[in-house]
PDB file of C-alpha atoms and ligand atoms in Angstrom:
ATOM      1  CA  MET Q1147       9.346 -17.136  64.692  1.00  0.00           C
ATOM      2  CA  ARG Q1148       8.497 -16.517  61.069  1.00  0.00           C
ATOM      3  CA  GLN Q1149       8.205 -20.261  60.655  1.00  0.00           C
ATOM      4  CA  LEU Q1150       5.875 -20.467  63.648  1.00  0.00           C
ATOM      5  CA  ILE Q1151       3.612 -17.752  62.257  1.00  0.00           C
ATOM      6  CA  PHE Q1152       3.565 -19.502  58.903  1.00  0.00           C
ATOM      7  CA  SER Q1153       2.659 -22.801  60.578  1.00  0.00           C
ATOM      8  CA  LEU Q1154      -0.166 -21.172  62.488  1.00  0.00           C
ATOM      9  CA  LEU Q1155      -1.490 -19.533  59.343  1.00  0.00           C
ATOM     10  CA  THR Q1156      -1.232 -22.799  57.479  1.00  0.00           C
ATOM     11  CA  ALA Q1157      -3.148 -24.590  60.215  1.00  0.00           C
ATOM     12  CA  ALA Q1158      -5.767 -21.865  60.426  1.00  0.00           C
ATOM     13  CA  PHE Q1159      -6.425 -21.317  56.731  1.00  0.00           C
ATOM     14  CA  GLY Q1160      -5.155 -24.445  55.054  1.00  0.00           C
ATOM     15  CA  LEU Q1161      -2.601 -22.412  53.081  1.00  0.00           C
ATOM     16  CA  GLY Q1162      -0.275 -24.561  51.044  1.00  0.00           C
ATOM     17  CA  GLN Q1163      -2.647 -27.504  51.211  1.00  0.00           C
ATOM     18  CA  PRO Q1164      -4.726 -28.622  48.277  1.00  0.00           C
ATOM     19  CA  ALA Q1165      -8.072 -26.926  48.848  1.00  0.00           C
ATOM     20  CA  LEU Q1166     -10.825 -29.198  50.061  1.00  0.00           C
ATOM     21  CA  ALA Q1167     -13.156 -30.106  47.229  1.00  0.00           C
ATOM     22  CA  GLU Q1168     -16.326 -28.084  47.411  1.00  0.00           C
ATOM     23  CA  ASN Q1169     -18.848 -30.859  46.885  1.00  0.00           C
ATOM     24  CA  LYS Q1170     -17.329 -34.298  47.177  1.00  0.00           C
ATOM     25  CA  PRO Q1171     -20.211 -36.775  46.823  1.00  0.00           C
ATOM     26  CA  ALA Q1172     -20.815 -39.058  49.800  1.00  0.00           C
ATOM     27  CA  ASN Q1173     -21.102 -42.095  47.567  1.00  0.00           C
ATOM     28  CA  PRO Q1174     -18.999 -41.697  44.395  1.00  0.00           C
ATOM     29  CA  ALA Q1175     -19.557 -45.358  43.445  1.00  0.00           C
ATOM     30  CA  ALA Q1176     -23.160 -44.470  42.580  1.00  0.00           C
ATOM     31  CA  LEU Q1177     -21.918 -41.933  40.006  1.00  0.00           C
ATOM     32  CA  VAL Q1178     -19.495 -44.216  38.169  1.00  0.00           C
ATOM     33  CA  THR Q1179     -20.083 -44.432  34.409  1.00  0.00           C
ATOM     34  CA  THR Q1180     -18.820 -47.273  32.252  1.00  0.00           C
ATOM     35  CA  SER Q1181     -19.820 -45.944  28.839  1.00  0.00           C
ATOM     36  CA  VAL Q1182     -20.154 -42.621  27.091  1.00  0.00           C
ATOM     37  CA  ALA Q1183     -22.786 -41.581  24.536  1.00  0.00           C
ATOM     38  CA  VAL Q1184     -22.048 -39.197  21.680  1.00  0.00           C
ATOM     39  CA  THR Q1185     -25.365 -37.623  20.701  1.00  0.00           C
ATOM     40  CA  GLY Q1186     -27.073 -34.598  19.169  1.00  0.00           C
ATOM     41  CA  ALA Q1187     -26.120 -33.108  15.813  1.00  0.00           C
ATOM     42  CA  VAL Q1188     -24.118 -36.118  14.609  1.00  0.00           C
ATOM     43  CA  GLU Q1189     -24.601 -38.476  11.689  1.00  0.00           C
ATOM     44  CA  HIS Q1190     -23.705 -41.594  13.693  1.00  0.00           C
ATOM     45  CA  PRO Q1191     -24.653 -41.448  17.375  1.00  0.00           C
ATOM     46  CA  LEU Q1192     -22.288 -43.584  19.443  1.00  0.00           C
ATOM     47  CA  HIS Q1193     -22.446 -45.461  22.691  1.00  0.00           C
ATOM     48  CA  LEU Q1194     -18.959 -46.518  23.669  1.00  0.00           C
ATOM     49  CA  THR Q1195     -17.809 -48.703  26.540  1.00  0.00           C
ATOM     50  CA  VAL Q1196     -14.267 -48.576  27.914  1.00  0.00           C
ATOM     51  CA  ALA Q1197     -13.460 -51.590  25.723  1.00  0.00           C
ATOM     52  CA  ASP Q1198     -14.730 -49.671  22.671  1.00  0.00           C
ATOM     53  CA  LEU Q1199     -12.650 -46.635  23.619  1.00  0.00           C
ATOM     54  CA  ARG Q1200      -9.569 -48.838  23.872  1.00  0.00           C
ATOM     55  CA  ARG Q1201      -9.969 -49.763  20.213  1.00  0.00           C
ATOM     56  CA  LEU Q1202      -9.718 -46.126  19.087  1.00  0.00           C
ATOM     57  CA  PRO Q1203      -6.385 -44.349  18.507  1.00  0.00           C
ATOM     58  CA  ALA Q1204      -4.832 -43.778  21.932  1.00  0.00           C
ATOM     59  CA  ALA Q1205      -3.573 -40.463  23.269  1.00  0.00           C
ATOM     60  CA  GLN Q1206      -1.791 -39.765  26.556  1.00  0.00           C
ATOM     61  CA  LEU Q1207      -0.975 -36.782  28.722  1.00  0.00           C
ATOM     62  CA  GLY Q1208       1.862 -36.320  31.208  1.00  0.00           C
ATOM     63  CA  ASP Q1209       1.154 -34.577  34.508  1.00  0.00           C
ATOM     64  CA  VAL Q1210      -1.919 -32.375  34.471  1.00  0.00           C
ATOM     65  CA  PRO Q1211      -2.099 -29.943  37.414  1.00  0.00           C
ATOM     66  CA  LEU Q1212      -5.683 -29.549  38.620  1.00  0.00           C
ATOM     67  CA  ILE Q1213      -6.436 -25.892  39.271  1.00  0.00           C
ATOM     68  CA  CYS Q1214      -9.888 -24.945  40.492  1.00  0.00           C
ATOM     69  CA  GLN Q1215     -11.826 -22.028  39.000  1.00  0.00           C
ATOM     70  CA  SER Q1216     -10.918 -20.158  42.201  1.00  0.00           C
ATOM     71  CA  GLY Q1217      -7.215 -20.674  41.455  1.00  0.00           C
ATOM     72  CA  ALA Q1218      -6.806 -23.237  44.260  1.00  0.00           C
ATOM     73  CA  ASN Q1219      -4.478 -26.123  43.561  1.00  0.00           C
ATOM     74  CA  MET Q1220      -6.459 -29.370  43.736  1.00  0.00           C
ATOM     75  CA  GLY Q1221      -3.589 -31.764  43.029  1.00  0.00           C
ATOM     76  CA  LYS Q1222      -2.819 -33.386  39.712  1.00  0.00           C
ATOM     77  CA  LEU Q1223      -3.740 -36.116  37.275  1.00  0.00           C
ATOM     78  CA  GLU Q1224      -0.809 -38.313  36.335  1.00  0.00           C
ATOM     79  CA  HIS Q1225      -0.300 -40.145  33.063  1.00  0.00           C
ATOM     80  CA  VAL Q1226      -3.827 -40.301  31.811  1.00  0.00           C
ATOM     81  CA  ARG Q1227      -4.556 -42.360  28.729  1.00  0.00           C
ATOM     82  CA  GLY Q1228      -7.609 -42.218  26.522  1.00  0.00           C
ATOM     83  CA  VAL Q1229      -8.824 -40.841  23.212  1.00  0.00           C
ATOM     84  CA  ARG Q1230      -9.075 -37.294  22.001  1.00  0.00           C
ATOM     85  CA  LEU Q1231     -12.565 -35.814  22.170  1.00  0.00           C
ATOM     86  CA  ARG Q1232     -11.970 -34.739  18.564  1.00  0.00           C
ATOM     87  CA  ASP Q1233     -11.426 -38.343  17.473  1.00  0.00           C
ATOM     88  CA  LEU Q1234     -14.726 -39.364  19.104  1.00  0.00           C
ATOM     89  CA  LEU Q1235     -16.520 -36.550  17.315  1.00  0.00           C
ATOM     90  CA  ASP Q1236     -14.933 -37.582  14.029  1.00  0.00           C
ATOM     91  CA  GLN Q1237     -16.235 -41.127  14.547  1.00  0.00           C
ATOM     92  CA  ALA Q1238     -19.720 -39.747  15.133  1.00  0.00           C
ATOM     93  CA  SER Q1239     -19.323 -37.185  12.328  1.00  0.00           C
ATOM     94  CA  ILE Q1240     -20.733 -33.766  13.219  1.00  0.00           C
ATOM     95  CA  ALA Q1241     -23.741 -32.952  11.045  1.00  0.00           C
ATOM     96  CA  ALA Q1242     -23.098 -29.535   9.552  1.00  0.00           C
ATOM     97  CA  PRO Q1243     -24.696 -29.065   6.141  1.00  0.00           C
ATOM     98  CA  GLY Q1244     -24.335 -25.276   6.000  1.00  0.00           C
ATOM     99  CA  HIS Q1245     -21.005 -23.535   5.423  1.00  0.00           C
ATOM    100  CA  HIS Q1246     -21.337 -21.617   8.701  1.00  0.00           C
ATOM    101  CA  ASP Q1247     -22.733 -24.465  10.789  1.00  0.00           C
ATOM    102  CA  LEU Q1248     -19.525 -25.668  12.446  1.00  0.00           C
ATOM    103  CA  ARG Q1249     -18.637 -22.269  13.822  1.00  0.00           C
ATOM    104  CA  LYS Q1250     -22.033 -22.200  15.555  1.00  0.00           C
ATOM    105  CA  THR Q1251     -21.551 -25.652  17.057  1.00  0.00           C
ATOM    106  CA  ILE Q1252     -20.737 -26.429  20.671  1.00  0.00           C
ATOM    107  CA  VAL Q1253     -20.001 -29.672  22.475  1.00  0.00           C
ATOM    108  CA  VAL Q1254     -21.556 -30.258  25.884  1.00  0.00           C
ATOM    109  CA  ALA Q1255     -19.887 -32.871  28.069  1.00  0.00           C
ATOM    110  CA  LYS Q1256     -22.181 -34.119  30.819  1.00  0.00           C
ATOM    111  CA  ALA Q1257     -21.433 -36.173  33.920  1.00  0.00           C
ATOM    112  CA  SER Q1258     -23.736 -38.477  35.872  1.00  0.00           C
ATOM    113  CA  ASP Q1259     -23.993 -35.899  38.695  1.00  0.00           C
ATOM    114  CA  GLY Q1260     -25.247 -33.286  36.206  1.00  0.00           C
ATOM    115  CA  TYR Q1261     -21.894 -31.477  35.954  1.00  0.00           C
ATOM    116  CA  LEU Q1262     -21.374 -29.811  32.541  1.00  0.00           C
ATOM    117  CA  ALA Q1263     -18.376 -28.620  30.562  1.00  0.00           C
ATOM    118  CA  ILE Q1264     -18.664 -26.830  27.225  1.00  0.00           C
ATOM    119  CA  PHE Q1265     -16.353 -26.565  24.213  1.00  0.00           C
ATOM    120  CA  SER Q1266     -16.781 -24.701  20.963  1.00  0.00           C
ATOM    121  CA  TRP Q1267     -16.060 -26.324  17.619  1.00  0.00           C
ATOM    122  CA  ASN Q1268     -13.342 -23.710  17.059  1.00  0.00           C
ATOM    123  CA  GLU Q1269     -11.558 -24.616  20.281  1.00  0.00           C
ATOM    124  CA  LEU Q1270     -11.514 -28.297  19.413  1.00  0.00           C
ATOM    125  CA  TYR Q1271     -10.774 -28.124  15.687  1.00  0.00           C
ATOM    126  CA  ASN Q1272      -9.306 -24.698  15.070  1.00  0.00           C
ATOM    127  CA  ALA Q1273      -6.920 -24.160  17.990  1.00  0.00           C
ATOM    128  CA  PRO Q1274      -4.030 -26.114  19.563  1.00  0.00           C
ATOM    129  CA  LEU Q1275      -6.133 -26.651  22.707  1.00  0.00           C
ATOM    130  CA  GLY Q1276      -8.132 -29.357  20.918  1.00  0.00           C
ATOM    131  CA  ASN Q1277      -5.105 -31.664  20.854  1.00  0.00           C
ATOM    132  CA  ASP Q1278      -5.188 -31.908  24.623  1.00  0.00           C
ATOM    133  CA  VAL Q1279      -8.851 -32.582  25.320  1.00  0.00           C
ATOM    134  CA  LEU Q1280      -8.918 -36.211  26.329  1.00  0.00           C
ATOM    135  CA  VAL Q1281     -11.669 -38.647  27.216  1.00  0.00           C
ATOM    136  CA  TYR Q1282      -9.667 -40.944  29.450  1.00  0.00           C
ATOM    137  CA  PHE Q1283     -10.123 -44.326  31.069  1.00  0.00           C
ATOM    138  CA  GLU Q1284      -6.713 -45.038  32.551  1.00  0.00           C
ATOM    139  CA  LYS Q1285      -4.482 -43.235  35.048  1.00  0.00           C
ATOM    140  CA  GLU Q1286      -0.947 -44.412  35.758  1.00  0.00           C
ATOM    141  CA  GLY Q1287      -1.695 -47.631  33.892  1.00  0.00           C
ATOM    142  CA  LYS Q1288      -4.788 -48.473  35.948  1.00  0.00           C
ATOM    143  CA  PRO Q1289      -8.555 -48.133  35.428  1.00  0.00           C
ATOM    144  CA  LEU Q1290     -10.051 -45.037  37.062  1.00  0.00           C
ATOM    145  CA  ASP Q1291     -11.214 -45.265  40.669  1.00  0.00           C
ATOM    146  CA  ASP Q1292     -14.775 -44.564  41.788  1.00  0.00           C
ATOM    147  CA  ASP Q1293     -13.798 -40.970  42.623  1.00  0.00           C
ATOM    148  CA  GLU Q1294     -13.872 -40.129  38.906  1.00  0.00           C
ATOM    149  CA  GLY Q1295     -15.615 -43.186  37.468  1.00  0.00           C
ATOM    150  CA  ARG Q1296     -14.346 -45.466  34.729  1.00  0.00           C
ATOM    151  CA  ILE Q1297     -14.509 -42.640  32.158  1.00  0.00           C
ATOM    152  CA  ALA Q1298     -13.576 -38.983  32.638  1.00  0.00           C
ATOM    153  CA  MET Q1299     -12.431 -36.020  30.580  1.00  0.00           C
ATOM    154  CA  VAL Q1300      -9.862 -33.267  30.916  1.00  0.00           C
ATOM    155  CA  SER Q1301      -8.789 -30.264  28.868  1.00  0.00           C
ATOM    156  CA  SER Q1302      -5.130 -30.063  29.829  1.00  0.00           C
ATOM    157  CA  GLY Q1303      -4.431 -26.900  27.840  1.00  0.00           C
ATOM    158  CA  ASP Q1304      -6.749 -24.863  30.059  1.00  0.00           C
ATOM    159  CA  VAL Q1305      -5.188 -22.272  32.386  1.00  0.00           C
ATOM    160  CA  ARG Q1306      -7.484 -23.542  35.151  1.00  0.00           C
ATOM    161  CA  THR Q1307      -8.037 -27.201  34.464  1.00  0.00           C
ATOM    162  CA  GLY Q1308     -10.622 -27.908  37.214  1.00  0.00           C
ATOM    163  CA  PRO Q1309     -13.727 -26.597  35.426  1.00  0.00           C
ATOM    164  CA  ARG Q1310     -13.275 -28.815  32.359  1.00  0.00           C
ATOM    165  CA  HIS Q1311     -12.124 -31.846  34.276  1.00  0.00           C
ATOM    166  CA  VAL Q1312     -15.310 -33.900  34.015  1.00  0.00           C
ATOM    167  CA  LYS Q1313     -15.480 -36.824  36.399  1.00  0.00           C
ATOM    168  CA  TRP Q1314     -18.010 -39.625  35.729  1.00  0.00           C
ATOM    169  CA  LEU Q1315     -18.425 -38.637  32.081  1.00  0.00           C
ATOM    170  CA  GLN Q1316     -21.752 -39.814  30.721  1.00  0.00           C
ATOM    171  CA  SER Q1317     -22.389 -38.085  27.407  1.00  0.00           C
ATOM    172  CA  VAL Q1318     -21.073 -35.707  24.815  1.00  0.00           C
ATOM    173  CA  GLU Q1319     -23.777 -33.775  23.017  1.00  0.00           C
ATOM    174  CA  VAL Q1320     -23.193 -31.798  19.835  1.00  0.00           C
ATOM    175  CA  ARG Q1321     -25.437 -28.728  19.666  1.00  0.00           C
ATOM    176  CA  ARG Q1322     -25.929 -25.884  17.241  1.00  0.00           C
ATOM    177  CA  ILE Q1323     -26.498 -22.753  19.300  1.00  0.00           C
ATOM    178  CA  ALA Q1324     -27.610 -20.113  16.794  1.00  0.00           C
ATOM    179  CA  ASP Q1325     -29.187 -19.738  13.357  1.00  0.00           C
TER     180      ASP Q1325
HETATM  181  N1  LIG M  36     -18.643 -34.678  37.447  1.00  0.00           N
HETATM  182  C1  LIG M  36     -17.992 -33.721  38.116  1.00  0.00           C
HETATM  183  N2  LIG M  36     -16.779 -33.337  37.703  1.00  0.00           N
HETATM  184  C2  LIG M  36     -16.112 -32.367  38.362  1.00  0.00           C
HETATM  185  C3  LIG M  36     -16.669 -31.713  39.473  1.00  0.00           C
HETATM  186  C4  LIG M  36     -17.960 -32.137  39.886  1.00  0.00           C
HETATM  187  O1  LIG M  36     -18.548 -31.639  40.861  1.00  0.00           O
HETATM  188  N3  LIG M  36     -18.581 -33.143  39.200  1.00  0.00           N
HETATM  189  N4  LIG M  36     -15.962 -30.715  40.120  1.00  0.00           N
HETATM  190  C5  LIG M  36     -14.943 -30.013  39.341  1.00  0.00           C
HETATM  191  C6  LIG M  36     -14.078 -29.153  40.095  1.00  0.00           C
HETATM  192  S1  LIG M  36     -14.788 -27.744  40.727  1.00  0.00           S
HETATM  193  C7  LIG M  36     -12.725 -29.385  40.208  1.00  0.00           C
HETATM  194  S2  LIG M  36     -11.720 -28.221  40.891  1.00  0.00           S
HETATM  195  C8  LIG M  36     -12.107 -30.624  39.700  1.00  0.00           C
HETATM  196  C9  LIG M  36     -11.250 -31.321  40.725  1.00  0.00           C
HETATM  197  O2  LIG M  36     -12.079 -31.763  41.738  1.00  0.00           O
HETATM  198  P1  LIG M  36     -11.626 -32.892  42.787  1.00  0.00           P
HETATM  199  O3  LIG M  36     -10.447 -32.367  43.507  1.00  0.00           O
HETATM  200  O4  LIG M  36     -12.830 -33.039  43.650  1.00  0.00           O
HETATM  201  O5  LIG M  36     -11.332 -34.120  42.029  1.00  0.00           O
HETATM  202  O6  LIG M  36     -13.090 -31.539  39.246  1.00  0.00           O
HETATM  203  C10 LIG M  36     -14.099 -30.966  38.497  1.00  0.00           C
HETATM  204  N5  LIG M  36     -14.895 -32.009  37.925  1.00  0.00           N
HETATM  205 MO1  LIG M  37     -13.162 -26.439  41.305  1.00  0.00          MO
END
């Protein structure tokens, strides 16, 4: 009986199932990105294809559970491979002439559907979390499918990893937010 009630609840409310994505695009192929730009307050703006990313020092993550901002379990990313966001920023070299400039610097990751995720310089360079922010182009040894494009990003140290899982990553902009 308890089992029956549970089954009915599960059927009615989708309990125990990965929550349905809020806004799955009808045509993800149109959102696919094949390169990422590093722009803004940097000394050397970059425009990197997947082949370029493959030439940078590689970093991998094991299983990354995907937890939505709501707390819903959205599944997981398995064995992603890419480069650390920090390594990309080092290649571009953040322009920060003043002693206090870096602490007022944020990094805005933007996707081709307009989705944004934001990091502070302190998170990336002055906390363990920065080790696990990856711009990735491979999952389980294969290129990424259209559902997240050829290039994506994840911050696997986040408590809820959904918000800073950026599918179809297009650009990374370095911005100073205060004077
Ligand atoms: N570019 C882009 N990335 C995105 C989103 C989005 O709408 N656009 N949705 C986010 C949300 S809300 C979640 S929970 C995770 C997982 O979404 P998925 O299950 O649709 O892959 O991706 C995140 N990344
Ligand atoms: Mo989400």
